[in-house]
Coordinates of C-alpha atoms in Angstrom, one line a residue:
M1 CA 0.0 0.0 0.0
P2 CA 1.5 3.4 -1.0
T3 CA 1.9 5.7 1.9
G4 CA 0.8 9.3 1.8
T5 CA 3.6 11.7 2.6
S6 CA 3.6 15.3 3.4
S7 CA 4.5 17.3 0.3
G8 CA 4.1 20.9 1.6
R9 CA 0.9 21.3 -0.4
C10 CA -0.5 23.7 2.2
P11 CA 1.3 25.8 4.8
V12 CA 0.6 24.7 8.4
L13 CA -0.6 28.3 9.1
R14 CA -0.7 31.4 6.9
V15 CA -1.3 34.8 8.5
R16 CA -2.3 37.6 6.1
T17 CA -2.9 41.3 6.8
I18 CA -6.4 42.7 6.3
Y19 CA -6.4 46.4 5.5
A20 CA -9.1 48.8 6.6
S21 CA -9.5 50.1 3.0
G22 CA -10.7 46.6 2.1
A23 CA -13.0 46.0 5.0
G24 CA -16.2 45.7 2.8
E25 CA -14.5 43.3 0.4
A26 CA -13.1 41.2 3.2
A27 CA -16.6 41.0 4.9
R28 CA -18.2 39.9 1.6
Y29 CA -15.6 37.2 1.1
Y30 CA -15.8 35.7 4.5
A31 CA -19.3 36.2 5.7
G32 CA -20.9 36.3 2.2
Y33 CA -19.3 33.1 1.1
A34 CA -20.5 31.4 4.3
G35 CA -24.1 32.1 3.1
Y36 CA -25.2 33.9 6.3
L37 CA -28.0 35.6 4.3
D38 CA -29.1 32.4 2.5
P39 CA -28.4 29.4 4.7
E40 CA -30.5 27.0 2.6
N41 CA -28.1 27.5 -0.3
S42 CA -25.0 28.0 1.8
H43 CA -21.6 27.1 0.3
E44 CA -20.2 26.8 3.9
V45 CA -21.4 27.0 7.4
P46 CA -21.9 30.5 8.9
G47 CA -19.0 32.0 10.8
L48 CA -18.9 32.2 14.6
W49 CA -17.7 34.8 17.0
A50 CA -14.8 33.8 19.3
G51 CA -12.2 35.3 21.6
R52 CA -12.2 36.9 25.0
Q53 CA -12.9 40.4 23.8
A54 CA -15.8 39.1 21.7
D55 CA -17.5 38.3 24.9
G56 CA -16.8 41.8 26.1
L57 CA -18.6 43.2 23.1
R58 CA -21.5 40.8 23.6
L59 CA -20.8 39.1 20.3
S60 CA -21.8 35.4 20.1
G61 CA -23.3 33.0 17.5
P62 CA -23.3 33.5 13.8
V63 CA -21.3 36.4 12.2
S64 CA -23.2 38.6 9.7
Q65 CA -21.6 40.4 6.8
Q66 CA -22.5 43.8 8.2
Q67 CA -21.1 42.9 11.7
L68 CA -17.8 41.9 10.2
K69 CA -17.6 45.0 8.0
D70 CA -18.3 47.2 11.1
L71 CA -15.6 45.4 13.1
L72 CA -13.0 45.7 10.3
S73 CA -14.0 49.3 9.9
G74 CA -13.1 49.9 13.6
L75 CA -16.7 50.0 14.9
D76 CA -18.5 48.0 17.6
P77 CA -20.6 45.6 15.6
T78 CA -23.4 45.8 18.2
T79 CA -23.7 49.5 18.9
G80 CA -21.8 51.1 16.0
T81 CA -19.6 53.0 18.4
R82 CA -16.1 53.8 17.2
L83 CA -13.4 51.7 18.9
G84 CA -10.6 54.1 19.7
D85 CA -8.9 56.1 16.9
P86 CA -10.3 55.8 13.4
F87 CA -8.4 53.9 10.8
R88 CA -6.4 56.2 8.6
D89 CA -3.9 55.5 5.8
K90 CA -0.7 57.5 6.0
V91 CA 1.9 58.8 3.5
T92 CA 5.5 59.1 4.7
K93 CA 7.6 62.1 3.8
H94 CA 9.2 60.0 1.2
G95 CA 5.8 59.3 -0.4
K96 CA 5.3 55.7 0.8
L97 CA 1.7 54.7 1.5
I98 CA 1.2 53.0 4.9
R99 CA -2.2 51.4 4.9
A100 CA -4.2 51.1 8.1
V101 CA -4.4 47.5 9.4
A102 CA -7.9 46.3 10.3
G103 CA -6.9 42.8 11.3
Y104 CA -5.4 39.5 10.4
D105 CA -6.5 36.4 8.7
A106 CA -4.9 33.3 10.4
T107 CA -5.8 30.3 8.1
F108 CA -5.4 26.8 9.5
S109 CA -5.3 24.1 6.9
A110 CA -5.6 20.4 7.5
P111 CA -3.3 17.9 5.7
K112 CA -4.7 16.8 2.4
S113 CA -5.2 13.2 3.8
V114 CA -7.4 14.5 6.6
S115 CA -9.4 16.8 4.2
L116 CA -9.9 13.8 1.9
W117 CA -11.0 11.5 4.7
W118 CA -13.6 14.0 5.8
G119 CA -14.6 14.8 2.2
L120 CA -15.3 11.2 1.3
T121 CA -17.0 10.2 4.6
G122 CA -18.5 13.3 6.0
D123 CA -17.3 12.0 9.4
E124 CA -18.2 14.7 12.0
G125 CA -15.5 13.4 14.3
V126 CA -12.8 14.5 11.8
L127 CA -14.3 17.9 11.6
D128 CA -14.5 18.1 15.4
A129 CA -10.8 17.2 15.6
H130 CA -9.9 20.0 13.2
N131 CA -12.0 22.5 15.2
L132 CA -10.4 21.4 18.5
A133 CA -6.9 21.8 17.1
V134 CA -7.8 25.3 15.7
Q135 CA -9.1 26.3 19.1
A136 CA -5.9 25.1 20.8
A137 CA -3.7 27.1 18.5
L138 CA -5.9 30.2 18.9
T139 CA -5.8 29.9 22.7
H140 CA -2.0 29.9 22.4
L141 CA -2.1 32.9 20.1
E142 CA -4.4 34.8 22.4
T143 CA -2.3 34.0 25.4
Y144 CA 1.1 34.9 24.0
G145 CA 0.3 37.1 21.0
C146 CA -2.4 39.5 22.2
T147 CA -0.2 42.5 23.0
T148 CA -0.3 46.2 22.2
R149 CA 2.2 49.0 22.2
V150 CA 1.9 52.0 24.5
W151 CA 4.1 54.9 25.5
H152 CA 4.9 55.2 29.3
S153 CA 7.3 57.6 30.8
G154 CA 8.8 58.3 27.4
R155 CA 9.5 54.7 26.6
R156 CA 7.5 52.0 24.7
Q157 CA 5.8 49.2 26.6
F158 CA 4.4 46.0 25.2
P159 CA 1.7 44.9 27.7
D160 CA -0.9 42.2 27.2
A161 CA -4.3 43.3 25.9
A162 CA -7.7 42.1 27.1
G163 CA -8.2 39.5 24.4
F164 CA -9.1 39.0 20.7
T165 CA -12.3 39.7 18.9
M166 CA -12.4 36.9 16.2
A167 CA -14.7 35.6 13.6
L168 CA -14.1 32.0 12.6
F169 CA -15.0 30.8 9.2
Q170 CA -14.7 27.1 8.4
Q171 CA -14.4 26.3 4.7
S172 CA -14.2 22.9 3.0
T173 CA -12.8 23.4 -0.5
S174 CA -9.8 24.7 -2.4
R175 CA -10.1 27.1 -5.2
E176 CA -10.2 24.1 -7.6
D177 CA -13.1 22.6 -5.5
D178 CA -11.0 19.8 -4.1
P179 CA -11.5 18.9 -0.4
Q180 CA -9.4 21.3 1.7
L181 CA -10.6 21.6 5.3
H182 CA -9.5 24.9 6.6
T183 CA -10.5 27.7 9.0
H184 CA -10.1 31.4 8.6
A185 CA -9.7 33.1 12.0
V186 CA -10.3 36.8 11.2
I187 CA -8.7 38.7 14.2
S188 CA -9.6 42.4 14.7
S189 CA -6.6 44.8 15.2
K190 CA -8.7 46.6 17.9
V191 CA -7.7 45.5 21.4
I192 CA -8.1 47.0 24.9
A193 CA -4.9 48.0 26.7
P194 CA -4.5 47.6 30.5
D195 CA -5.6 51.3 31.0
G196 CA -8.9 50.6 29.2
R197 CA -8.2 52.4 25.9
W198 CA -8.8 50.8 22.6
M199 CA -5.4 50.4 20.9
A200 CA -3.9 48.6 18.0
L201 CA -2.9 44.9 18.2
D202 CA 0.8 44.3 17.8
G203 CA 0.6 41.7 15.0
H204 CA 4.2 40.8 15.0
Y205 CA 3.8 37.7 17.1
A206 CA 1.0 36.3 14.8
K207 CA 3.1 37.0 11.7
K208 CA 6.5 36.0 12.9
T209 CA 5.6 32.8 14.8
Q210 CA 3.0 31.5 12.4
Q211 CA 5.1 28.4 11.7
A212 CA 5.2 27.6 15.5
V213 CA 1.5 28.2 16.0
G214 CA 0.7 26.2 12.9
R215 CA 2.8 23.3 14.2
L216 CA 0.8 23.4 17.4
Y217 CA -2.4 23.1 15.4
Q218 CA -1.0 20.1 13.4
S219 CA 0.3 18.4 16.5
V220 CA -3.0 18.6 18.4
L221 CA -4.8 17.5 15.3
R222 CA -2.6 14.4 15.1
A223 CA -3.2 13.7 18.8
E224 CA -7.0 13.9 18.6
L225 CA -7.3 11.8 15.4
T226 CA -4.9 9.2 16.8
H227 CA -6.9 9.1 20.1
R228 CA -10.3 8.9 18.4
Y229 CA -9.6 6.6 15.5
G230 CA -6.2 4.9 16.0
V231 CA -4.6 6.3 12.8
V232 CA -0.9 6.2 12.1
W233 CA 1.1 9.1 10.7
G234 CA 3.8 9.4 8.1
P235 CA 6.9 11.6 8.7
V236 CA 6.5 15.2 9.9
V237 CA 7.8 17.4 7.1
K238 CA 7.8 21.2 7.7
G239 CA 5.4 20.7 10.6
Q240 CA 2.9 18.6 8.8
A241 CA 2.3 14.8 8.3
E242 CA -0.1 12.8 6.2
I243 CA -2.1 9.9 7.5
D244 CA -0.3 6.6 6.7
G245 CA -2.1 4.4 4.3
V246 CA -3.8 7.1 2.2
P247 CA -2.7 6.2 -1.3
D248 CA -0.6 8.7 -3.2
E249 CA -2.9 8.5 -6.2
L250 CA -5.8 9.8 -4.2
L251 CA -3.7 12.7 -2.7
E252 CA -2.5 13.7 -6.2
V253 CA -5.9 13.6 -7.9
F254 CA -7.4 15.9 -5.2
S255 CA -4.5 18.3 -5.2
K256 CA -5.2 20.2 -8.4
R257 CA -4.6 23.6 -6.8
A258 CA -1.1 22.5 -5.5
A259 CA -0.2 21.3 -9.0
Q260 CA -1.1 24.7 -10.4
V261 CA 1.0 26.5 -7.9
E262 CA 4.0 24.1 -8.4
A263 CA 3.8 24.5 -12.2
L264 CA 3.9 28.3 -12.1
R265 CA 6.6 28.2 -9.4
E266 CA 8.8 26.2 -11.7
V267 CA 8.3 28.7 -14.5
L268 CA 9.1 31.6 -12.2
T269 CA 12.2 29.9 -10.8
E270 CA 13.5 29.2 -14.3
A271 CA 12.9 32.8 -15.2
F272 CA 14.9 33.9 -12.1
L273 CA 17.8 31.6 -13.0
E274 CA 17.9 33.0 -16.5
R275 CA 17.7 36.6 -15.3
E276 CA 20.1 36.4 -12.3
G277 CA 22.4 33.6 -13.4
R278 CA 22.1 31.9 -10.0
D279 CA 19.7 29.9 -7.8
P280 CA 17.3 32.0 -5.6
T281 CA 18.1 32.4 -2.0
R282 CA 15.8 30.9 0.6
R283 CA 14.0 34.2 1.0
E284 CA 13.8 34.7 -2.7
A285 CA 12.4 31.2 -3.2
A286 CA 9.7 31.9 -0.6
A287 CA 8.8 35.1 -2.5
I288 CA 8.6 33.2 -5.8
E289 CA 6.3 30.6 -4.1
R290 CA 4.0 33.3 -2.8
E291 CA 3.9 35.0 -6.2
A292 CA 3.0 31.6 -7.8
A293 CA 0.2 31.1 -5.3
V294 CA -1.2 34.6 -5.9
D295 CA -0.9 34.7 -9.7
S296 CA -2.4 31.2 -10.2
R297 CA -5.4 31.7 -7.9
R298 CA -8.9 32.2 -9.3
A299 CA -12.1 33.1 -7.5
K300 CA -13.9 30.3 -5.8
S301 CA -16.6 28.8 -8.0
G302 CA -19.3 28.9 -5.3
L303 CA -20.1 25.2 -5.7
P304 CA -22.2 24.1 -2.7
V305 CA -20.4 21.6 -0.5
A306 CA -23.0 18.9 -1.0
E307 CA -22.4 19.1 -4.8
A308 CA -18.7 19.1 -4.3
Q309 CA -18.9 16.0 -2.1
T310 CA -20.8 14.2 -4.9
R311 CA -18.0 15.0 -7.3
W312 CA -15.3 13.9 -4.9
I313 CA -17.0 10.5 -4.4
D314 CA -17.2 10.0 -8.2
E315 CA -13.6 10.9 -8.6
A316 CA -12.5 8.5 -5.8
Q317 CA -14.7 5.7 -7.2
A318 CA -13.0 6.0 -10.6
L319 CA -9.8 5.0 -8.8
G320 CA -11.4 2.2 -6.9
W321 CA -11.9 4.0 -3.6
D322 CA -14.8 5.2 -1.5
G323 CA -15.2 6.6 2.0
D324 CA -15.8 3.2 3.7
R325 CA -12.7 1.6 2.1
L326 CA -10.6 4.6 3.1
A327 CA -11.8 4.6 6.7
R328 CA -11.2 0.8 7.0
T329 CA -7.7 1.3 5.6
I330 CA -6.5 4.1 7.9
T331 CA -8.4 3.6 11.2
G332 CA -7.8 1.1 14.0
R333 CA -4.2 0.6 13.0
P334 CA -1.6 -1.1 15.3
Q335 CA 0.3 1.8 16.9
P336 CA 4.1 2.0 16.4
E337 CA 6.6 2.4 19.2
R338 CA 7.2 6.1 19.8
T339 CA 10.6 7.5 20.6
Q340 CA 10.3 10.7 22.7
P341 CA 12.9 13.4 22.0
T342 CA 15.4 14.5 24.6
V343 CA 16.2 18.0 25.6
D344 CA 19.4 17.8 23.5
D345 CA 17.3 16.8 20.5
I346 CA 15.2 20.0 20.9
L347 CA 18.4 22.0 21.5
D348 CA 20.0 20.6 18.3
T349 CA 16.9 21.8 16.3
V350 CA 16.8 25.4 17.6
T351 CA 20.6 25.8 17.5
A352 CA 20.8 24.7 13.9
K353 CA 19.1 28.0 12.9
S354 CA 20.2 30.5 15.5
S355 CA 22.3 31.1 18.6
T356 CA 19.3 32.7 20.3
W357 CA 15.6 31.9 20.2
R358 CA 12.1 32.5 21.6
R359 CA 9.7 30.2 23.4
A360 CA 7.8 29.8 20.2
D361 CA 10.9 28.2 18.6
L362 CA 11.0 25.6 21.4
L363 CA 7.3 25.0 20.9
A364 CA 7.7 24.3 17.2
A365 CA 10.6 21.9 17.8
I366 CA 8.7 20.0 20.5
C367 CA 5.6 19.7 18.2
D368 CA 7.7 18.4 15.3
H369 CA 9.7 15.9 17.3
T370 CA 7.2 14.6 19.9
P371 CA 4.7 12.0 18.5
P372 CA 1.4 11.8 20.5
G373 CA 0.3 8.4 21.7
P374 CA -3.3 7.2 21.5
E375 CA -3.8 7.7 25.2
W376 CA -3.7 11.5 24.7
N377 CA -6.7 13.4 23.5
G378 CA -6.2 16.7 21.7
T379 CA -7.1 18.9 24.7
D380 CA -4.7 17.2 27.1
W381 CA -2.0 17.0 24.4
A382 CA -2.2 20.8 23.9
R383 CA -1.7 21.3 27.6
A384 CA 1.1 18.8 27.7
V385 CA 3.0 20.4 24.8
E386 CA 2.7 23.9 26.4
H387 CA 3.9 22.5 29.7
A388 CA 6.8 20.7 28.1
T389 CA 7.8 23.9 26.4
D390 CA 7.8 25.7 29.7
K391 CA 10.0 23.0 31.3
V392 CA 12.5 23.1 28.4
Q393 CA 12.6 26.9 28.6
D394 CA 13.5 26.7 32.3
L395 CA 16.7 24.9 31.3
H396 CA 17.9 27.7 29.1
R397 CA 19.7 31.0 29.8
D398 CA 17.4 34.1 29.7
L399 CA 19.3 37.0 28.2
D400 CA 16.7 39.6 29.3
P401 CA 17.9 42.1 31.8
D402 CA 16.5 41.9 35.3
I403 CA 13.7 44.5 35.3
V404 CA 11.4 45.0 38.3
G405 CA 7.8 45.6 37.3
P406 CA 4.8 44.2 35.5
T407 CA 5.2 41.2 33.2
R408 CA 3.2 39.7 30.4
A409 CA 1.8 36.2 30.1
D410 CA 5.1 35.0 28.6
G411 CA 6.8 36.0 31.9
R412 CA 8.9 38.8 30.3
S413 CA 8.8 42.4 31.4
V414 CA 6.4 44.7 29.6
W415 CA 9.4 46.8 28.7
M416 CA 10.8 44.0 26.5
D417 CA 9.7 43.6 22.9
P418 CA 8.1 40.1 22.8
M419 CA 9.7 39.4 19.4
V420 CA 13.3 39.9 20.6
K421 CA 15.0 36.5 20.9
H422 CA 16.0 36.1 24.5
L423 CA 16.9 32.5 25.1
T424 CA 20.2 30.7 24.7
H425 CA 22.0 27.7 26.3
D426 CA 25.3 27.1 28.1
R427 CA 26.4 24.9 25.2
V428 CA 26.0 27.9 22.8
L429 CA 27.8 30.3 25.1
A430 CA 30.7 27.8 25.4
Q431 CA 30.9 27.6 21.6
E432 CA 31.0 31.3 21.4
E433 CA 33.8 31.5 23.9
R434 CA 35.9 28.9 21.9
I435 CA 35.3 30.9 18.7
L436 CA 36.4 34.2 20.4
T437 CA 39.5 32.5 21.9
Y438 CA 40.4 31.1 18.5
V439 CA 40.0 34.5 16.8
L440 CA 42.0 36.3 19.4
D441 CA 44.8 33.7 19.3
A442 CA 44.9 34.0 15.5
Q443 CA 45.8 37.7 15.7
D444 CA 49.2 36.7 17.0
H445 CA 50.0 35.1 13.6
P446 CA 50.7 37.6 10.8
A447 CA 48.6 37.1 7.7
S448 CA 50.2 35.7 4.5
P449 CA 47.9 35.5 1.5
S450 CA 48.5 32.7 -1.0
A451 CA 50.5 33.6 -4.0
T452 CA 49.5 30.5 -6.0
V453 CA 45.8 31.0 -6.5
D454 CA 44.6 30.9 -10.1
V455 CA 42.6 34.1 -10.2
T456 CA 41.6 33.8 -13.9
G457 CA 38.1 35.2 -14.3
L458 CA 38.0 36.9 -10.9
D459 CA 37.8 40.7 -10.4
P460 CA 40.5 42.4 -8.2
L461 CA 38.4 42.2 -5.0
Q462 CA 37.4 38.5 -5.6
A463 CA 41.1 37.7 -6.3
D464 CA 42.1 39.4 -2.9
V465 CA 39.5 37.3 -1.1
A466 CA 40.6 34.1 -2.7
R467 CA 44.2 34.7 -1.9
A468 CA 43.3 35.5 1.8
V469 CA 41.2 32.4 2.2
A470 CA 43.9 30.2 0.8
G471 CA 46.6 31.9 2.8
S472 CA 47.9 31.3 6.3
E473 CA 45.3 33.4 8.2
R474 CA 43.4 31.3 10.6
V475 CA 40.1 33.3 10.3
V476 CA 38.9 35.1 7.2
L477 CA 35.5 36.8 7.1
V478 CA 33.9 37.0 3.7
V479 CA 30.9 39.3 3.3
G480 CA 29.1 39.9 0.0
P481 CA 25.5 40.3 -1.3
A482 CA 23.8 37.6 -3.4
G483 CA 25.3 37.5 -6.8
A484 CA 28.7 38.9 -5.8
G485 CA 30.5 35.8 -6.9
K486 CA 31.3 34.3 -3.4
T487 CA 30.8 30.7 -4.6
T488 CA 33.2 31.2 -7.6
T489 CA 35.7 33.0 -5.4
L490 CA 35.8 30.3 -2.7
A491 CA 36.0 27.6 -5.4
A492 CA 39.2 29.2 -6.6
A493 CA 40.5 29.3 -3.1
G494 CA 39.5 25.7 -2.5
L495 CA 41.4 24.5 -5.6
D496 CA 44.6 26.2 -4.3
L497 CA 44.2 24.7 -0.8
H498 CA 43.9 21.3 -2.4
R499 CA 47.1 21.9 -4.4
Q500 CA 48.8 22.9 -1.1
R501 CA 47.5 19.5 0.3
R502 CA 45.7 21.3 3.0
T503 CA 42.4 20.0 4.5
V504 CA 39.3 21.6 3.1

């Protein structure tokens, strides 16, 4: 039986900015598509209010299009009262337009195998597991990412706000009408500061830790589905795993949207190579992928979910599959032995990217490396993962200065920017000390550039760098922008070092 594997078809979480100038359009997309005004012909279920601040605004139950438009326009959806300062776009002295931010769309997408399972069976338990995982991730986001920025005594503080006002919209299809279970959490940028004023949400946590929060969603989803149904999972790749036993042919036939994005990504990458003469950097590759996703997207067809499910069943049957066969294949499986990660495993993961990190980085590593057993339901697993993150954090060095005064939910002073990396480890500090000692000792040895480097094809600066690297200096720092020829330069130095019979 082929095993479904994660292919990065959907990001584990994507957080997009919603601008106030597009409040009406956003409200039409989310609430209008949910069919609030025409539930009998609804394409999706109506959205629901959520968040601690939604309770404070007396918002509960279904979300109407007008309510959402009011909220994204900076108004109380119940009374129409303005919440704090009005949204205003600004133009800098250099002529740059800065658009007012009305909120954020945090979109949680289930793995394709989970969406396909639900799409072919309509099993409400699968949907419940998705919703539970979304709630766990949003609870984390509201706990650690609901902060604002205020001025106090001439300095900026980053205190916790009272909570989010959110509208949750569950959707079932991709833009190609394939099964794609996902939830849009529309989070208002209006929050209440500790002094009672309506202020702007500091959205940096949601934007910069979306990979970690998305991994929490995926981990809790795996826990709940394993607990309820006894499924087994394939390898975790970029935070996401597919259910073991779902055939690749099914995953491929119901991934038309991913195929479109991938095809355009390849075209754009080839164009980049031809234009720049080099491979794109990691950041450039991510930008190309985003461009491919945007340029290849089309408006949703508006096909009702019931009609889409009929089409899915027909497509699966053409391959010899139906919901019953799929459910029998993937549920009630013997559970494999699970190896739990050590603290060193988590440390290896975070230190591979940086010498300092945040709590969210530890959370992401724990979610990726810790497989939930069937004895854990999703709710308990979410608590366990957060608790484990706290315990691992306690073993690290905190680089924040000692500041007496109020703290946030993350335990840090309100004077500290929550996005500043503040954790490290004795192992990292010891490595830094060895490097500094090595560099200082190297200064006692005079530099002697190599005179035998073949500098054919190198410009004068590249030639100087190649000679220095292949010379006797123990430490040589090479800095240059992308496309400056660093790879070519170091290749020339490497050839010379080989000729000198020195280890490279």
